[in-house]
Structures are given as structure tokens and as C-alpha cells.
């Protein structure tokens, strides 16, 4: 579903991603961890070409994402993204935040889009807030709306960039629960997070990044019990 082959990226002279090789299968949940500034967000953003790569091959759902001939808007329909700051439209009701893209981008009828929106709001446990404005919701509720908005486009892949980092601690669990459910249902997911409990419990594979490189990748049991690399051990000793 996602295939990085010898991918490099530079910001000007700064070499932010170094020889990234990463292969994500359909239905797999890959959790990316690593210190701040290690390139996690940049790597995630390359997947939907919010950032362009400077070398290598990146294929997503069979499409070469940096090929000039690729219709990037079409490719992006298959890729949902959830950010640390929920990026909801503040002047639109919850339901309208969710129906906007399906109506505008997919050409779905208003009635159909509302039905789908309610289905996903139900799924993330906040159907009762459909008519509220984002500012009337808690952070955890807003993030669940953002997830429902992503799902309403029926993507094949969901990318999460520190989805719980901006939340008060008591709201982290409700968002992780929604993500756990999605994972169980077979969604292909790449999740950047500092929630090591989630990584241990939900990931099929954990990737550790440092200074623009994938330093280590392993199944979670192996990753947490027997990290092979010194840099991984140092990181884990700081966060666990
Ligand atoms: P992480 O998500 O792991 O914290 P990022 O991918 O956000 O790391 O950033 C990796 C490095 O790239 C950091 O040193 C950051 O300062 C730098 N960086 C990020 N975005 C840009 C940009 N648009 N221009 C220049 N440098 C950037
Ligand atoms: Mg980041």
C-alpha cells in the first residue's frame, strides 16, 4: 500500500530524510516513534505529497506519488490525514465539516453525505454533536470529528501525526480507542505518536526514527523488549 524506496528529502541544504526504505502492507498498522525533529512528520507528509521527495521512489496504492503525470488530488482521496491540531473549520457545524469534501470533491449528494457523516459520527461516539460548532466541543471530541471527517472520504490509508499530543491527558484515551477500533477493522494506518502503550498494543510494526533515518523496525514485543540499536535503547530509556 505504501512503498518508500531509497527516499531522500532535503529542505534546502538540510538533509531531513536519509535513505528511507519502508513498506506498508494493506491492513497493516505501523507506528512511528522517535525524538522531536527526527523527520517523522516529514516522512508522513511525503505520503500524500504535502512534501516532495528529492530522491528515490514513493509508491502509494500503486501510484508513483511524485510522478509529474500523477493526478495528486485523485491520489489524495485515498489517503486520510489527522493532525495534532484538528484543523476543523471553526465557522462550520460538525456535520458540515464532515460533508464538505465528499460533496465538493467526490460529488456525493448532500443527503448521501449527511447519512455517511452520521454513520461515522456514530462510530466515533459523538453523533449527538452533529449540529454543534467545533468550539463547543472538547479537544478529544474535536479530534474524533477530525477522524470521522477523514473516514467519510472512505480512504484506503489513514495517516495520524501525533493525534493526541495536543489533548489534555483525560481525553487521550477516547481518541486512542477510536484508532484502536479502526486498526482492528483492518484500516491501513501509519501513526506517529509518543503513546508507547498504543504502539505496544496496536502496532503490527514499530519504526524508530532518529536524525532522518529509520534506525530500527520490529514487531512491538521485540522492539520494546529487545531493542537492537543503542540509539533506540537511549530513546526508550527516556520515554518509558
Ligand atoms: P518530527 O516530526 O520528527 O519532529 P519533522 O519532520 O517535523 O520532525 O522535522 C524534521 C526536521 O526538519 C527538523 O529539524 C525541522 O526543523 C526540519 N523542518 C521541518 N519542516 C521544515 C521546513 N519546511 N523547512 C526547513 N526545515 C524543516
Ligand atoms: Mg512531527
CSV table of N, CA and C in Angstrom, one decimal, residues 34-188:
chain,number,residue,atom,x,y,z
A,34,UNK,N,10.1,8.3,17.7
A,34,UNK,CA,11.5,8.9,17.6
A,34,UNK,C,11.5,10.3,18.2
A,35,UNK,N,12.7,10.9,18.5
A,35,UNK,CA,12.7,12.2,19.1
A,35,UNK,C,12.2,13.3,18.2
A,36,UNK,N,11.9,14.4,18.8
A,36,UNK,CA,11.4,15.6,18.1
A,36,UNK,C,12.5,16.0,17.1
A,37,UNK,N,12.0,16.3,15.9
A,37,UNK,CA,13.0,16.8,14.8
A,37,UNK,C,13.6,15.6,14.0
A,38,UNK,N,13.2,14.4,14.3
A,38,UNK,CA,13.9,13.3,13.6
A,38,UNK,C,13.3,13.0,12.2
A,39,UNK,N,12.3,13.7,11.8
A,39,UNK,CA,11.7,13.6,10.4
A,39,UNK,C,10.5,12.8,10.3
A,40,UNK,N,9.8,12.5,11.4
A,40,UNK,CA,8.6,11.7,11.4
A,40,UNK,C,7.5,12.4,10.6
A,41,UNK,N,7.2,13.7,10.9
A,41,UNK,CA,6.1,14.4,10.2
A,41,UNK,C,6.5,14.5,8.8
A,42,UNK,N,7.7,14.8,8.5
A,42,UNK,CA,8.1,15.0,7.1
A,42,UNK,C,7.9,13.7,6.3
A,43,UNK,N,8.3,12.6,6.9
A,43,UNK,CA,8.1,11.3,6.2
A,43,UNK,C,6.6,11.0,6.0
A,44,UNK,N,5.8,11.3,7.0
A,44,UNK,CA,4.3,11.1,6.8
A,44,UNK,C,3.7,12.0,5.7
A,45,UNK,N,4.2,13.3,5.7
A,45,UNK,CA,3.7,14.2,4.8
A,45,UNK,C,4.1,14.0,3.3
A,46,UNK,N,5.2,13.2,3.2
A,46,UNK,CA,5.6,12.8,1.8
A,46,UNK,C,4.6,11.9,1.2
A,47,UNK,N,3.9,11.1,2.0
A,47,UNK,CA,3.0,10.1,1.5
A,47,UNK,C,1.8,10.7,0.7
A,48,UNK,N,1.3,11.8,1.1
A,48,UNK,CA,0.3,12.5,0.3
A,48,UNK,C,0.8,13.7,-0.4
A,49,UNK,N,2.1,13.8,-0.5
A,49,UNK,CA,2.8,14.8,-1.2
A,49,UNK,C,2.6,16.2,-0.7
A,50,UNK,N,2.4,16.3,0.6
A,50,UNK,CA,2.4,17.6,1.3
A,50,UNK,C,3.8,18.1,1.3
A,51,UNK,N,4.8,17.1,1.2
A,51,UNK,CA,6.2,17.4,1.0
A,51,UNK,C,6.6,16.6,-0.2
A,52,UNK,N,7.5,17.1,-1.0
A,52,UNK,CA,8.0,16.4,-2.1
A,52,UNK,C,9.4,15.7,-1.8
A,53,UNK,N,9.7,14.6,-2.3
A,53,UNK,CA,10.9,13.9,-2.1
A,53,UNK,C,12.0,14.4,-3.1
A,54,UNK,N,13.2,14.3,-2.7
A,54,UNK,CA,14.3,14.7,-3.6
A,54,UNK,C,15.0,13.6,-4.3
A,55,UNK,N,14.8,12.3,-3.8
A,55,UNK,CA,15.4,11.2,-4.5
A,55,UNK,C,14.7,9.9,-4.1
A,56,UNK,N,14.7,8.9,-5.0
A,56,UNK,CA,14.1,7.7,-4.7
A,56,UNK,C,12.7,7.5,-5.2
A,57,UNK,N,12.0,6.5,-4.8
A,57,UNK,CA,10.7,6.1,-5.3
A,57,UNK,C,9.7,6.1,-4.2
A,58,UNK,N,8.5,6.6,-4.4
A,58,UNK,CA,7.5,6.5,-3.3
A,58,UNK,C,6.2,6.1,-4.1
A,59,UNK,N,5.7,4.9,-3.8
A,59,UNK,CA,4.5,4.5,-4.4
A,59,UNK,C,3.4,4.3,-3.3
A,60,UNK,N,2.2,4.8,-3.6
A,60,UNK,CA,1.1,4.7,-2.6
A,60,UNK,C,-0.1,4.2,-3.4
A,61,UNK,N,-0.6,3.1,-2.9
A,61,UNK,CA,-1.7,2.4,-3.5
A,61,UNK,C,-1.5,2.3,-5.0
A,62,UNK,N,-0.3,1.9,-5.4
A,62,UNK,CA,0.0,1.6,-6.8
A,62,UNK,C,0.4,2.8,-7.6
A,63,UNK,N,0.3,4.0,-7.0
A,63,UNK,CA,0.6,5.2,-7.8
A,63,UNK,C,1.9,5.8,-7.4
A,64,UNK,N,2.7,6.2,-8.4
A,64,UNK,CA,4.0,6.8,-8.1
A,64,UNK,C,3.7,8.3,-7.7
A,65,UNK,N,3.9,8.6,-6.4
A,65,UNK,CA,3.3,9.8,-5.9
A,65,UNK,C,4.0,11.1,-6.4
A,66,UNK,N,5.2,11.0,-6.8
A,66,UNK,CA,5.9,12.2,-7.2
A,66,UNK,C,6.1,12.3,-8.8
A,67,UNK,N,5.4,11.3,-9.5
A,67,UNK,CA,5.5,11.4,-10.9
A,67,UNK,C,4.6,12.6,-11.4
A,68,UNK,N,5.2,13.4,-12.3
A,68,UNK,CA,4.5,14.5,-12.8
A,68,UNK,C,3.2,14.2,-13.4
A,69,UNK,N,3.0,13.0,-13.9
A,69,UNK,CA,1.8,12.6,-14.6
A,69,UNK,C,0.7,12.2,-13.6
A,70,UNK,N,1.1,12.0,-12.3
A,70,UNK,CA,0.1,11.6,-11.3
A,70,UNK,C,-0.9,12.7,-11.0
A,71,UNK,N,-2.1,12.3,-11.0
A,71,UNK,CA,-3.2,13.3,-10.5
A,71,UNK,C,-3.2,13.2,-9.0
A,72,UNK,N,-2.5,14.2,-8.4
A,72,UNK,CA,-2.3,14.1,-6.9
A,72,UNK,C,-3.6,14.3,-6.2
A,73,UNK,N,-4.5,15.1,-6.7
A,73,UNK,CA,-5.8,15.2,-6.0
A,73,UNK,C,-6.6,13.9,-5.9
A,74,UNK,N,-6.5,13.2,-7.0
A,74,UNK,CA,-7.1,11.8,-7.1
A,74,UNK,C,-6.5,10.9,-6.1
A,75,UNK,N,-5.1,10.9,-6.1
A,75,UNK,CA,-4.4,10.0,-5.2
A,75,UNK,C,-4.7,10.3,-3.8
A,76,UNK,N,-4.8,11.6,-3.5
A,76,UNK,CA,-5.1,12.0,-2.1
A,76,UNK,C,-6.4,11.6,-1.5
A,77,UNK,N,-7.4,11.3,-2.4
A,77,UNK,CA,-8.7,10.9,-1.9
A,77,UNK,C,-8.6,9.6,-1.2
A,78,UNK,N,-7.6,8.8,-1.5
A,78,UNK,CA,-7.4,7.5,-0.8
A,78,UNK,C,-6.6,7.6,0.5
A,79,UNK,N,-6.2,8.8,0.8
A,79,UNK,CA,-5.3,9.0,2.0
A,79,UNK,C,-5.9,10.0,2.9
A,80,UNK,N,-6.4,9.5,4.1
A,80,UNK,CA,-6.9,10.4,5.1
A,80,UNK,C,-5.8,10.9,6.0
A,81,UNK,N,-5.8,12.1,6.5
A,81,UNK,CA,-4.8,12.5,7.4
A,81,UNK,C,-5.4,13.3,8.6
A,82,UNK,N,-4.9,12.9,9.8
A,82,UNK,CA,-5.3,13.5,11.0
A,82,UNK,C,-4.1,14.2,11.7
A,83,UNK,N,-4.2,15.5,12.0
A,83,UNK,CA,-3.1,16.2,12.6
A,83,UNK,C,-3.2,16.4,14.1
A,84,UNK,N,-2.1,16.9,14.6
A,84,UNK,CA,-2.1,17.2,16.1
A,84,UNK,C,-3.2,18.3,16.4
A,85,UNK,N,-3.2,19.3,15.6
A,85,UNK,CA,-4.3,20.3,15.8
A,85,UNK,C,-5.3,20.0,14.7
A,86,UNK,N,-6.5,19.9,15.2
A,86,UNK,CA,-7.5,19.1,14.4
A,86,UNK,C,-7.9,19.8,13.1
A,87,UNK,N,-7.6,21.1,12.9
A,87,UNK,CA,-7.8,21.7,11.7
A,87,UNK,C,-9.3,21.6,11.2
A,88,UNK,N,-10.2,21.7,12.1
A,88,UNK,CA,-11.6,21.8,11.7
A,88,UNK,C,-12.0,23.2,11.3
A,89,UNK,N,-13.0,23.4,10.4
A,89,UNK,CA,-13.4,24.7,10.0
A,89,UNK,C,-14.2,25.3,11.2
A,90,UNK,N,-13.8,26.3,11.9
A,90,UNK,CA,-14.5,26.8,13.1
A,90,UNK,C,-15.9,27.4,12.8
A,91,UNK,N,-16.1,27.9,11.6
A,91,UNK,CA,-17.4,28.5,11.3
A,91,UNK,C,-18.4,27.5,10.7
A,92,UNK,N,-18.0,26.3,10.7
A,92,UNK,CA,-18.9,25.3,10.1
A,92,UNK,C,-19.3,24.3,11.3
A,93,UNK,N,-20.6,23.9,11.2
A,93,UNK,CA,-21.0,22.9,12.2
A,93,UNK,C,-20.3,21.6,12.0
A,94,UNK,N,-20.3,20.7,13.0
A,94,UNK,CA,-19.6,19.4,12.9
A,94,UNK,C,-20.0,18.7,11.6
A,95,UNK,N,-21.3,18.6,11.4
A,95,UNK,CA,-21.8,17.8,10.3
A,95,UNK,C,-21.3,18.4,9.0
A,96,UNK,N,-21.2,19.7,8.9
A,96,UNK,CA,-20.8,20.3,7.7
A,96,UNK,C,-19.3,20.2,7.4
A,97,UNK,N,-18.5,20.1,8.5
A,97,UNK,CA,-17.1,19.9,8.4
A,97,UNK,C,-16.9,18.5,7.7
A,98,UNK,N,-17.8,17.6,8.0
A,98,UNK,CA,-17.6,16.2,7.5
A,98,UNK,C,-18.2,16.1,6.1
A,99,UNK,N,-19.3,16.7,5.8
A,99,UNK,CA,-19.9,16.6,4.5
A,99,UNK,C,-19.2,17.4,3.4
A,100,UNK,N,-18.4,18.4,3.8
A,100,UNK,CA,-17.8,19.3,2.8
A,100,UNK,C,-17.0,18.6,1.7
A,101,UNK,N,-16.0,17.8,2.0
A,101,UNK,CA,-15.2,17.2,1.0
A,101,UNK,C,-15.9,16.1,0.2
A,102,UNK,N,-16.7,15.3,0.8
A,102,UNK,CA,-17.5,14.3,0.0
A,102,UNK,C,-18.4,15.0,-1.0
A,103,UNK,N,-19.0,16.1,-0.7
A,103,UNK,CA,-19.9,16.8,-1.6
A,103,UNK,C,-19.1,17.5,-2.7
A,104,UNK,N,-18.0,18.2,-2.3
A,104,UNK,CA,-17.2,19.0,-3.2
A,104,UNK,C,-16.3,18.2,-4.0
A,105,UNK,N,-15.6,17.3,-3.4
A,105,UNK,CA,-14.6,16.5,-4.1
A,105,UNK,C,-15.1,15.3,-4.8
A,106,UNK,N,-16.0,14.5,-4.1
A,106,UNK,CA,-16.4,13.3,-4.6
A,106,UNK,C,-17.7,13.4,-5.4
A,107,UNK,N,-18.4,14.6,-5.2
A,107,UNK,CA,-19.7,14.8,-5.9
A,107,UNK,C,-20.8,14.0,-5.4
A,108,UNK,N,-20.7,13.6,-4.1
A,108,UNK,CA,-21.8,12.9,-3.4
A,108,UNK,C,-22.9,13.8,-3.2
A,109,UNK,N,-24.2,13.3,-3.2
A,109,UNK,CA,-25.3,14.2,-2.9
A,109,UNK,C,-25.3,14.6,-1.4
A,110,UNK,N,-25.9,15.7,-1.2
A,110,UNK,CA,-26.0,16.3,0.2
A,110,UNK,C,-26.6,15.2,1.2
A,111,UNK,N,-27.7,14.6,0.7
A,111,UNK,CA,-28.4,13.6,1.6
A,111,UNK,C,-27.5,12.4,1.9
A,112,UNK,N,-26.8,12.0,0.8
A,112,UNK,CA,-26.0,10.8,1.0
A,112,UNK,C,-24.8,11.1,1.9
A,113,UNK,N,-24.2,12.3,1.7
A,113,UNK,CA,-23.1,12.8,2.5
A,113,UNK,C,-23.5,12.9,4.0
A,114,UNK,N,-24.7,13.4,4.2
A,114,UNK,CA,-25.1,13.5,5.6
A,114,UNK,C,-25.3,12.2,6.3
A,115,UNK,N,-25.8,11.2,5.5
A,115,UNK,CA,-26.0,9.9,6.0
A,115,UNK,C,-24.7,9.3,6.4
A,116,UNK,N,-23.7,9.4,5.5
A,116,UNK,CA,-22.4,8.9,5.7
A,116,UNK,C,-21.7,9.6,7.0
A,117,UNK,N,-21.9,10.9,7.0
A,117,UNK,CA,-21.3,11.7,8.2
A,117,UNK,C,-21.9,11.2,9.5
A,118,UNK,N,-23.2,10.9,9.5
A,118,UNK,CA,-23.8,10.5,10.8
A,118,UNK,C,-23.3,9.1,11.1
A,119,UNK,N,-23.1,8.3,10.1
A,119,UNK,CA,-22.6,6.9,10.3
A,119,UNK,C,-21.2,7.0,11.0
A,120,UNK,N,-20.4,7.9,10.5
A,120,UNK,CA,-19.0,8.0,11.1
A,120,UNK,C,-19.0,8.7,12.5
A,121,UNK,N,-19.9,9.7,12.6
A,121,UNK,CA,-20.0,10.3,13.9
A,121,UNK,C,-20.5,9.3,15.0
A,122,UNK,N,-21.4,8.5,14.6
A,122,UNK,CA,-21.9,7.4,15.5
A,122,UNK,C,-20.7,6.5,15.8
A,123,UNK,N,-19.9,6.2,14.8
A,123,UNK,CA,-18.8,5.3,15.0
A,123,UNK,C,-17.7,5.9,16.0
A,124,UNK,N,-17.5,7.2,16.0
A,124,UNK,CA,-16.5,7.8,16.9
A,124,UNK,C,-17.2,8.3,18.2
A,125,UNK,N,-18.5,8.0,18.3
A,125,UNK,CA,-19.2,8.2,19.6
A,125,UNK,C,-19.7,9.6,19.8
A,126,UNK,N,-19.9,10.4,18.8
A,126,UNK,CA,-20.4,11.8,19.0
A,126,UNK,C,-21.5,12.2,18.1
A,127,UNK,N,-22.3,11.3,17.7
A,127,UNK,CA,-23.4,11.7,16.8
A,127,UNK,C,-24.3,12.8,17.4
A,128,UNK,N,-24.3,12.9,18.7
A,128,UNK,CA,-25.1,13.9,19.4
A,128,UNK,C,-24.6,15.3,19.2
A,129,UNK,N,-23.4,15.4,18.7
A,129,UNK,CA,-22.8,16.8,18.5
A,129,UNK,C,-22.8,17.2,17.0
A,130,UNK,N,-23.6,16.5,16.2
A,130,UNK,CA,-23.6,16.8,14.7
A,130,UNK,C,-23.9,18.3,14.5
A,131,UNK,N,-24.8,18.9,15.2
A,131,UNK,CA,-25.2,20.3,15.0
A,131,UNK,C,-24.4,21.3,15.8
A,132,UNK,N,-23.4,20.9,16.5
A,132,UNK,CA,-22.6,21.8,17.3
A,132,UNK,C,-21.5,22.4,16.4
A,133,UNK,N,-20.9,23.5,16.9
A,133,UNK,CA,-19.7,24.1,16.3
A,133,UNK,C,-18.5,23.5,17.0
A,134,UNK,N,-17.3,23.4,16.3
A,134,UNK,CA,-16.1,22.9,16.9
A,134,UNK,C,-15.8,23.5,18.3
A,135,UNK,N,-15.9,24.8,18.4
A,135,UNK,CA,-15.6,25.5,19.6
A,135,UNK,C,-16.4,25.0,20.8
A,136,UNK,N,-17.5,24.4,20.5
A,136,UNK,CA,-18.4,23.9,21.6
A,136,UNK,C,-18.0,22.5,22.1
A,137,UNK,N,-17.0,21.9,21.5
A,137,UNK,CA,-16.5,20.6,21.8
A,137,UNK,C,-15.2,20.6,22.5
A,138,UNK,N,-15.0,19.5,23.3
A,138,UNK,CA,-13.7,19.3,23.9
A,138,UNK,C,-12.7,19.0,22.9
A,139,UNK,N,-11.4,19.0,23.2
A,139,UNK,CA,-10.3,18.6,22.3
A,139,UNK,C,-10.5,17.2,21.8
A,140,UNK,N,-10.8,16.3,22.7
A,140,UNK,CA,-11.0,14.9,22.4
A,140,UNK,C,-12.1,14.7,21.4
A,141,UNK,N,-13.2,15.5,21.6
A,141,UNK,CA,-14.4,15.4,20.7
A,141,UNK,C,-14.0,16.0,19.3
A,142,UNK,N,-13.3,17.1,19.3
A,142,UNK,CA,-12.9,17.7,18.1
A,142,UNK,C,-12.0,16.7,17.3
A,143,UNK,N,-11.1,16.1,18.0
A,143,UNK,CA,-10.2,15.1,17.3
A,143,UNK,C,-11.0,14.0,16.7
A,144,UNK,N,-12.0,13.5,17.4
A,144,UNK,CA,-12.8,12.4,16.9
A,144,UNK,C,-13.6,12.9,15.7
A,145,UNK,N,-14.0,14.2,15.7
A,145,UNK,CA,-14.7,14.7,14.5
A,145,UNK,C,-13.7,14.7,13.3
A,146,UNK,N,-12.5,15.1,13.6
A,146,UNK,CA,-11.4,15.1,12.5
A,146,UNK,C,-11.2,13.7,12.0
A,147,UNK,N,-11.3,12.7,12.8
A,147,UNK,CA,-11.1,11.3,12.3
A,147,UNK,C,-12.3,10.9,11.5
A,148,UNK,N,-13.6,11.3,12.0
A,148,UNK,CA,-14.8,11.0,11.2
A,148,UNK,C,-14.7,11.7,9.8
A,149,UNK,N,-14.2,12.9,9.8
A,149,UNK,CA,-14.1,13.6,8.6
A,149,UNK,C,-13.2,12.9,7.6
A,150,UNK,N,-12.1,12.4,8.1
A,150,UNK,CA,-11.2,11.6,7.3
A,150,UNK,C,-11.9,10.4,6.7
A,151,UNK,N,-12.5,9.7,7.6
A,151,UNK,CA,-13.2,8.4,7.2
A,151,UNK,C,-14.3,8.6,6.2
A,152,UNK,N,-15.0,9.7,6.3
A,152,UNK,CA,-16.1,10.0,5.4
A,152,UNK,C,-15.7,10.0,3.9
A,153,UNK,N,-14.4,10.2,3.7
A,153,UNK,CA,-13.9,10.1,2.3
A,153,UNK,C,-13.6,8.7,1.9
A,154,UNK,N,-13.9,7.7,2.8
A,154,UNK,CA,-13.6,6.3,2.5
A,154,UNK,C,-12.2,6.0,2.0
A,155,UNK,N,-11.2,6.5,2.8
A,155,UNK,CA,-9.8,6.4,2.3
A,155,UNK,C,-9.3,4.9,2.5
A,156,UNK,N,-8.3,4.6,1.8
A,156,UNK,CA,-7.6,3.3,1.9
A,156,UNK,C,-6.5,3.3,2.9
A,157,UNK,N,-6.1,4.5,3.3
A,157,UNK,CA,-5.0,4.7,4.2
A,157,UNK,C,-5.3,5.8,5.1
A,158,UNK,N,-5.0,5.7,6.4
A,158,UNK,CA,-5.2,6.8,7.3
A,158,UNK,C,-3.8,7.1,8.0
A,159,UNK,N,-3.4,8.4,7.9
A,159,UNK,CA,-2.2,8.8,8.5
A,159,UNK,C,-2.5,9.7,9.7
A,160,UNK,N,-1.8,9.4,10.8
A,160,UNK,CA,-2.0,10.2,12.0
A,160,UNK,C,-0.7,10.8,12.5
A,161,UNK,N,-0.7,12.1,12.6
A,161,UNK,CA,0.5,12.8,13.1
A,161,UNK,C,0.3,13.3,14.5
A,162,UNK,N,0.8,12.6,15.5
A,162,UNK,CA,0.6,12.9,16.9
A,162,UNK,C,-0.8,13.4,17.2
A,163,UNK,N,-1.8,12.5,17.0
A,163,UNK,CA,-3.2,12.9,17.1
A,163,UNK,C,-3.6,13.2,18.5
A,164,UNK,N,-2.8,12.8,19.5
A,164,UNK,CA,-3.2,13.0,20.9
A,164,UNK,C,-2.3,14.0,21.6
A,165,UNK,N,-1.3,14.5,20.9
A,165,UNK,CA,-0.3,15.4,21.6
A,165,UNK,C,-0.8,16.7,22.1
A,166,UNK,N,-1.9,17.2,21.5
A,166,UNK,CA,-2.4,18.5,21.9
A,166,UNK,C,-3.6,18.3,22.9
A,167,UNK,N,-3.9,17.1,23.3
A,167,UNK,CA,-5.0,16.9,24.2
A,167,UNK,C,-4.7,16.9,25.6
A,168,UNK,N,-5.6,17.3,26.5
A,168,UNK,CA,-5.5,17.1,27.9
A,168,UNK,C,-5.5,15.6,28.2
A,169,UNK,N,-4.7,15.2,29.2
A,169,UNK,CA,-4.5,13.7,29.4
A,169,UNK,C,-5.8,12.9,29.5
A,170,UNK,N,-6.8,13.5,30.0
A,170,UNK,CA,-8.0,12.7,30.2
A,170,UNK,C,-8.8,12.4,28.9
A,171,UNK,N,-8.3,13.1,27.8
A,171,UNK,CA,-9.0,12.9,26.5
A,171,UNK,C,-8.2,12.0,25.6
A,172,UNK,N,-7.0,11.7,26.0
A,172,UNK,CA,-6.2,10.9,25.1
A,172,UNK,C,-6.8,9.5,24.8
A,173,UNK,N,-7.4,8.9,25.9
A,173,UNK,CA,-7.9,7.5,25.8
A,173,UNK,C,-9.0,7.4,24.8
A,174,UNK,N,-9.9,8.4,24.7
A,174,UNK,CA,-11.1,8.3,23.9
A,174,UNK,C,-10.7,8.3,22.4
A,175,UNK,N,-9.6,9.1,22.1
A,175,UNK,CA,-9.1,9.2,20.7
A,175,UNK,C,-8.4,7.9,20.4
A,176,UNK,N,-7.5,7.4,21.3
A,176,UNK,CA,-6.8,6.1,21.0
A,176,UNK,C,-7.8,5.0,20.8
A,177,UNK,N,-8.9,5.0,21.6
A,177,UNK,CA,-9.9,3.9,21.5
A,177,UNK,C,-10.5,3.9,20.0
A,178,UNK,N,-10.8,5.1,19.5
A,178,UNK,CA,-11.3,5.1,18.1
A,178,UNK,C,-10.2,4.6,17.1
A,179,UNK,N,-9.0,4.9,17.3
A,179,UNK,CA,-7.9,4.5,16.5
A,179,UNK,C,-7.7,2.9,16.6
A,180,UNK,N,-7.9,2.5,17.8
A,180,UNK,CA,-7.7,1.0,18.1
A,180,UNK,C,-8.8,0.3,17.3
A,181,UNK,N,-10.0,0.8,17.3
A,181,UNK,CA,-11.1,0.2,16.6
A,181,UNK,C,-10.9,0.1,15.1
A,182,UNK,N,-10.4,1.2,14.6
A,182,UNK,CA,-10.1,1.3,13.2
A,182,UNK,C,-9.0,0.3,12.8
A,183,UNK,N,-8.0,0.2,13.6
A,183,UNK,CA,-7.0,-0.8,13.4
A,183,UNK,C,-7.5,-2.2,13.3
A,184,UNK,N,-8.4,-2.5,14.3
A,184,UNK,CA,-9.0,-3.9,14.3
A,184,UNK,C,-9.8,-4.2,13.1
A,185,UNK,N,-10.4,-3.1,12.6
A,185,UNK,CA,-11.3,-3.3,11.4
A,185,UNK,C,-10.5,-3.4,10.1
A,186,UNK,N,-9.1,-3.3,10.2
A,186,UNK,CA,-8.3,-3.6,9.0
A,186,UNK,C,-7.9,-2.4,8.2
A,187,UNK,N,-8.1,-1.2,8.8
A,187,UNK,CA,-7.6,0.0,8.1
A,187,UNK,C,-6.0,0.0,8.1
A,188,UNK,N,-5.5,0.4,6.9
A,188,UNK,CA,-4.0,0.6,6.8
A,188,UNK,C,-3.7,1.9,7.5
